[in-house]
Amino acid sequence: MSEPKRKTVLLVEDNEDNLVVYRTILDYVGYHVLEARDGEEGIRLARQEHPDLILMDISIPKIDGWEATRRLKADPGTRAIPVIALTAHALEEDRQKALQAGCNSYLAKPVEPRRVVEEVRRFVGPPAD
Ligand code: MN
């Protein structure tokens, strides 16, 4: 019998500390994690690897998370991938912007790693079926 295929989460995050924290917990619970450090790389990896979900920091270099999400949601090849935005503030304005950009959900930083895992699981289910 072959190993069940692990679900893949693309983590787009430019802050190294956050990247390590989220990657470590997601990997620990069993998801396969891909990393991008700016919006351009995030879009490229999403198109190339078709992850099951994208965790998108909003404040990232080159192309910000709002614009990167808009582009992914405008592309038939990537629009079905759920995007969870990681925003700096829990403002109503950010929530609106997240929805307008096409994000499926958003989490306001600082986010507890456990909360990130819960939200990922809500969209894609357990790490492997
Ligand atoms: Mn950032």
mmCIF file of C-alpha atoms and ligand atoms in Angstrom:
data_model
loop_
_atom_site.group_PDB
_atom_site.id
_atom_site.type_symbol
_atom_site.label_atom_id
_atom_site.label_comp_id
_atom_site.label_asym_id
_atom_site.label_seq_id
_atom_site.Cartn_x
_atom_site.Cartn_y
_atom_site.Cartn_z
ATOM 1 C CA MET A 1 0.000 0.000 0.000
ATOM 2 C CA SER A 2 1.266 3.449 -0.833
ATOM 3 C CA GLU A 3 1.468 6.316 1.629
ATOM 4 C CA PRO A 4 -1.540 8.627 1.561
ATOM 5 C CA LYS A 5 -0.732 11.819 -0.311
ATOM 6 C CA ARG A 6 -0.219 14.744 2.034
ATOM 7 C CA LYS A 7 -2.109 17.947 1.301
ATOM 8 C CA THR A 8 0.017 20.898 0.313
ATOM 9 C CA VAL A 9 -0.101 24.376 1.826
ATOM 10 C CA LEU A 10 1.694 27.220 0.078
ATOM 11 C CA LEU A 11 2.929 29.689 2.676
ATOM 12 C CA VAL A 12 3.626 33.157 1.256
ATOM 13 C CA GLU A 13 5.379 35.110 4.004
ATOM 14 C CA ASP A 14 8.368 37.452 4.020
ATOM 15 C CA ASN A 15 8.982 37.509 7.756
ATOM 16 C CA GLU A 16 11.448 34.733 8.512
ATOM 17 C CA ASP A 17 10.269 34.231 12.117
ATOM 18 C CA ASN A 18 6.625 33.881 11.083
ATOM 19 C CA LEU A 19 7.616 31.646 8.201
ATOM 20 C CA VAL A 20 9.461 29.270 10.510
ATOM 21 C CA VAL A 21 6.666 29.213 13.105
ATOM 22 C CA TYR A 22 3.860 28.489 10.626
ATOM 23 C CA ARG A 23 5.903 26.079 8.534
ATOM 24 C CA THR A 24 6.961 24.128 11.629
ATOM 25 C CA ILE A 25 3.451 23.664 13.006
ATOM 26 C CA LEU A 26 1.900 22.827 9.621
ATOM 27 C CA ASP A 27 4.631 20.326 8.902
ATOM 28 C CA TYR A 28 4.336 18.885 12.408
ATOM 29 C CA VAL A 29 0.617 18.189 12.033
ATOM 30 C CA GLY A 30 1.296 16.551 8.670
ATOM 31 C CA TYR A 31 0.774 19.051 5.842
ATOM 32 C CA HIS A 32 3.319 19.399 3.080
ATOM 33 C CA VAL A 33 4.522 23.014 3.074
ATOM 34 C CA LEU A 34 5.827 25.087 0.169
ATOM 35 C CA GLU A 35 7.325 28.519 0.814
ATOM 36 C CA ALA A 36 7.411 31.776 -1.082
ATOM 37 C CA ARG A 37 8.848 35.049 0.227
ATOM 38 C CA ASP A 38 7.184 37.523 -2.117
ATOM 39 C CA GLY A 39 4.046 37.850 -4.204
ATOM 40 C CA GLU A 40 5.705 37.079 -7.489
ATOM 41 C CA GLU A 41 7.145 33.804 -6.243
ATOM 42 C CA GLY A 42 3.816 33.005 -4.563
ATOM 43 C CA ILE A 43 1.919 33.331 -7.840
ATOM 44 C CA ARG A 44 4.532 31.346 -9.727
ATOM 45 C CA LEU A 45 4.491 28.470 -7.217
ATOM 46 C CA ALA A 46 0.694 28.434 -7.051
ATOM 47 C CA ARG A 47 0.490 28.043 -10.834
ATOM 48 C CA GLN A 48 3.227 25.461 -10.940
ATOM 49 C CA GLU A 49 2.405 23.319 -7.910
ATOM 50 C CA HIS A 50 -1.360 23.727 -7.472
ATOM 51 C CA PRO A 51 -1.318 23.620 -3.663
ATOM 52 C CA ASP A 52 -4.488 22.653 -1.797
ATOM 53 C CA LEU A 53 -4.486 25.989 0.027
ATOM 54 C CA ILE A 54 -2.545 29.258 0.189
ATOM 55 C CA LEU A 55 -1.716 31.178 3.353
ATOM 56 C CA MET A 56 -1.052 34.692 2.109
ATOM 57 C CA ASP A 57 0.660 37.372 4.141
ATOM 58 C CA ILE A 58 -0.584 40.726 2.858
ATOM 59 C CA SER A 59 2.515 42.796 3.415
ATOM 60 C CA ILE A 60 5.031 41.097 1.121
ATOM 61 C CA PRO A 61 7.568 42.413 -1.433
ATOM 62 C CA LYS A 62 7.133 42.876 -5.189
ATOM 63 C CA ILE A 63 3.384 42.156 -5.407
ATOM 64 C CA ASP A 64 1.380 42.569 -2.202
ATOM 65 C CA GLY A 65 -0.951 39.887 -0.917
ATOM 66 C CA TRP A 66 -4.113 41.671 -2.083
ATOM 67 C CA GLU A 67 -2.885 41.937 -5.667
ATOM 68 C CA ALA A 68 -1.410 38.425 -5.680
ATOM 69 C CA THR A 69 -4.768 37.057 -4.514
ATOM 70 C CA ARG A 70 -6.646 39.073 -7.161
ATOM 71 C CA ARG A 71 -4.418 37.613 -9.875
ATOM 72 C CA LEU A 72 -4.787 34.060 -8.606
ATOM 73 C CA LYS A 73 -8.569 34.431 -8.385
ATOM 74 C CA ALA A 74 -8.707 35.850 -11.935
ATOM 75 C CA ASP A 75 -6.823 32.845 -13.311
ATOM 76 C CA PRO A 76 -8.996 29.781 -14.090
ATOM 77 C CA GLY A 77 -6.013 27.567 -13.287
ATOM 78 C CA THR A 78 -5.708 28.800 -9.697
ATOM 79 C CA ARG A 79 -9.014 30.390 -8.747
ATOM 80 C CA ALA A 80 -10.337 27.308 -6.961
ATOM 81 C CA ILE A 81 -7.449 27.269 -4.476
ATOM 82 C CA PRO A 82 -8.636 28.650 -1.123
ATOM 83 C CA VAL A 83 -6.646 31.681 0.046
ATOM 84 C CA ILE A 84 -6.415 32.632 3.716
ATOM 85 C CA ALA A 85 -5.029 36.142 4.147
ATOM 86 C CA LEU A 86 -2.778 37.011 7.059
ATOM 87 C CA THR A 87 -3.351 40.683 7.814
ATOM 88 C CA ALA A 88 -1.615 42.994 10.261
ATOM 89 C CA HIS A 89 -4.774 44.422 11.790
ATOM 90 C CA ALA A 90 -8.158 43.097 12.803
ATOM 91 C CA LEU A 91 -9.826 46.073 11.141
ATOM 92 C CA GLU A 92 -13.183 45.961 9.413
ATOM 93 C CA GLU A 93 -11.462 47.639 6.477
ATOM 94 C CA ASP A 94 -9.030 44.726 6.168
ATOM 95 C CA ARG A 95 -11.852 42.239 6.289
ATOM 96 C CA GLN A 96 -13.614 44.053 3.462
ATOM 97 C CA LYS A 97 -10.416 44.267 1.425
ATOM 98 C CA ALA A 98 -9.789 40.559 1.930
ATOM 99 C CA LEU A 99 -13.243 39.683 0.632
ATOM 100 C CA GLN A 100 -12.939 42.095 -2.302
ATOM 101 C CA ALA A 101 -9.595 40.599 -3.326
ATOM 102 C CA GLY A 102 -11.226 37.176 -3.333
ATOM 103 C CA CYS A 103 -9.694 35.766 -0.160
ATOM 104 C CA ASN A 104 -11.747 32.917 1.275
ATOM 105 C CA SER A 105 -10.878 33.855 4.829
ATOM 106 C CA TYR A 106 -8.535 36.045 6.810
ATOM 107 C CA LEU A 107 -6.657 35.916 10.077
ATOM 108 C CA ALA A 108 -5.375 38.996 11.897
ATOM 109 C CA LYS A 109 -1.798 38.861 13.123
ATOM 110 C CA PRO A 110 -0.464 37.974 15.552
ATOM 111 C CA VAL A 111 -2.045 34.586 14.908
ATOM 112 C CA GLU A 112 -1.499 31.677 17.218
ATOM 113 C CA PRO A 113 -0.068 28.751 15.248
ATOM 114 C CA ARG A 114 -2.894 26.553 16.555
ATOM 115 C CA ARG A 115 -5.425 28.974 15.058
ATOM 116 C CA VAL A 116 -3.661 28.796 11.676
ATOM 117 C CA VAL A 117 -3.883 25.018 11.688
ATOM 118 C CA GLU A 118 -7.595 25.156 12.612
ATOM 119 C CA GLU A 119 -8.345 27.485 9.717
ATOM 120 C CA VAL A 120 -6.351 25.401 7.224
ATOM 121 C CA ARG A 121 -8.171 22.293 8.383
ATOM 122 C CA ARG A 122 -11.533 24.011 8.049
ATOM 123 C CA PHE A 123 -10.905 24.430 4.317
ATOM 124 C CA VAL A 124 -8.963 21.344 3.290
ATOM 125 C CA GLY A 125 -9.642 18.837 6.040
ATOM 126 C CA PRO A 126 -6.975 16.657 7.644
ATOM 127 C CA PRO A 127 -3.409 16.536 6.255
ATOM 128 C CA ALA A 128 -4.111 13.301 4.413
ATOM 129 C CA ASP A 129 -7.358 11.522 3.564
HETATM 130 MN MN MN B 1 5.001 40.558 5.752
#
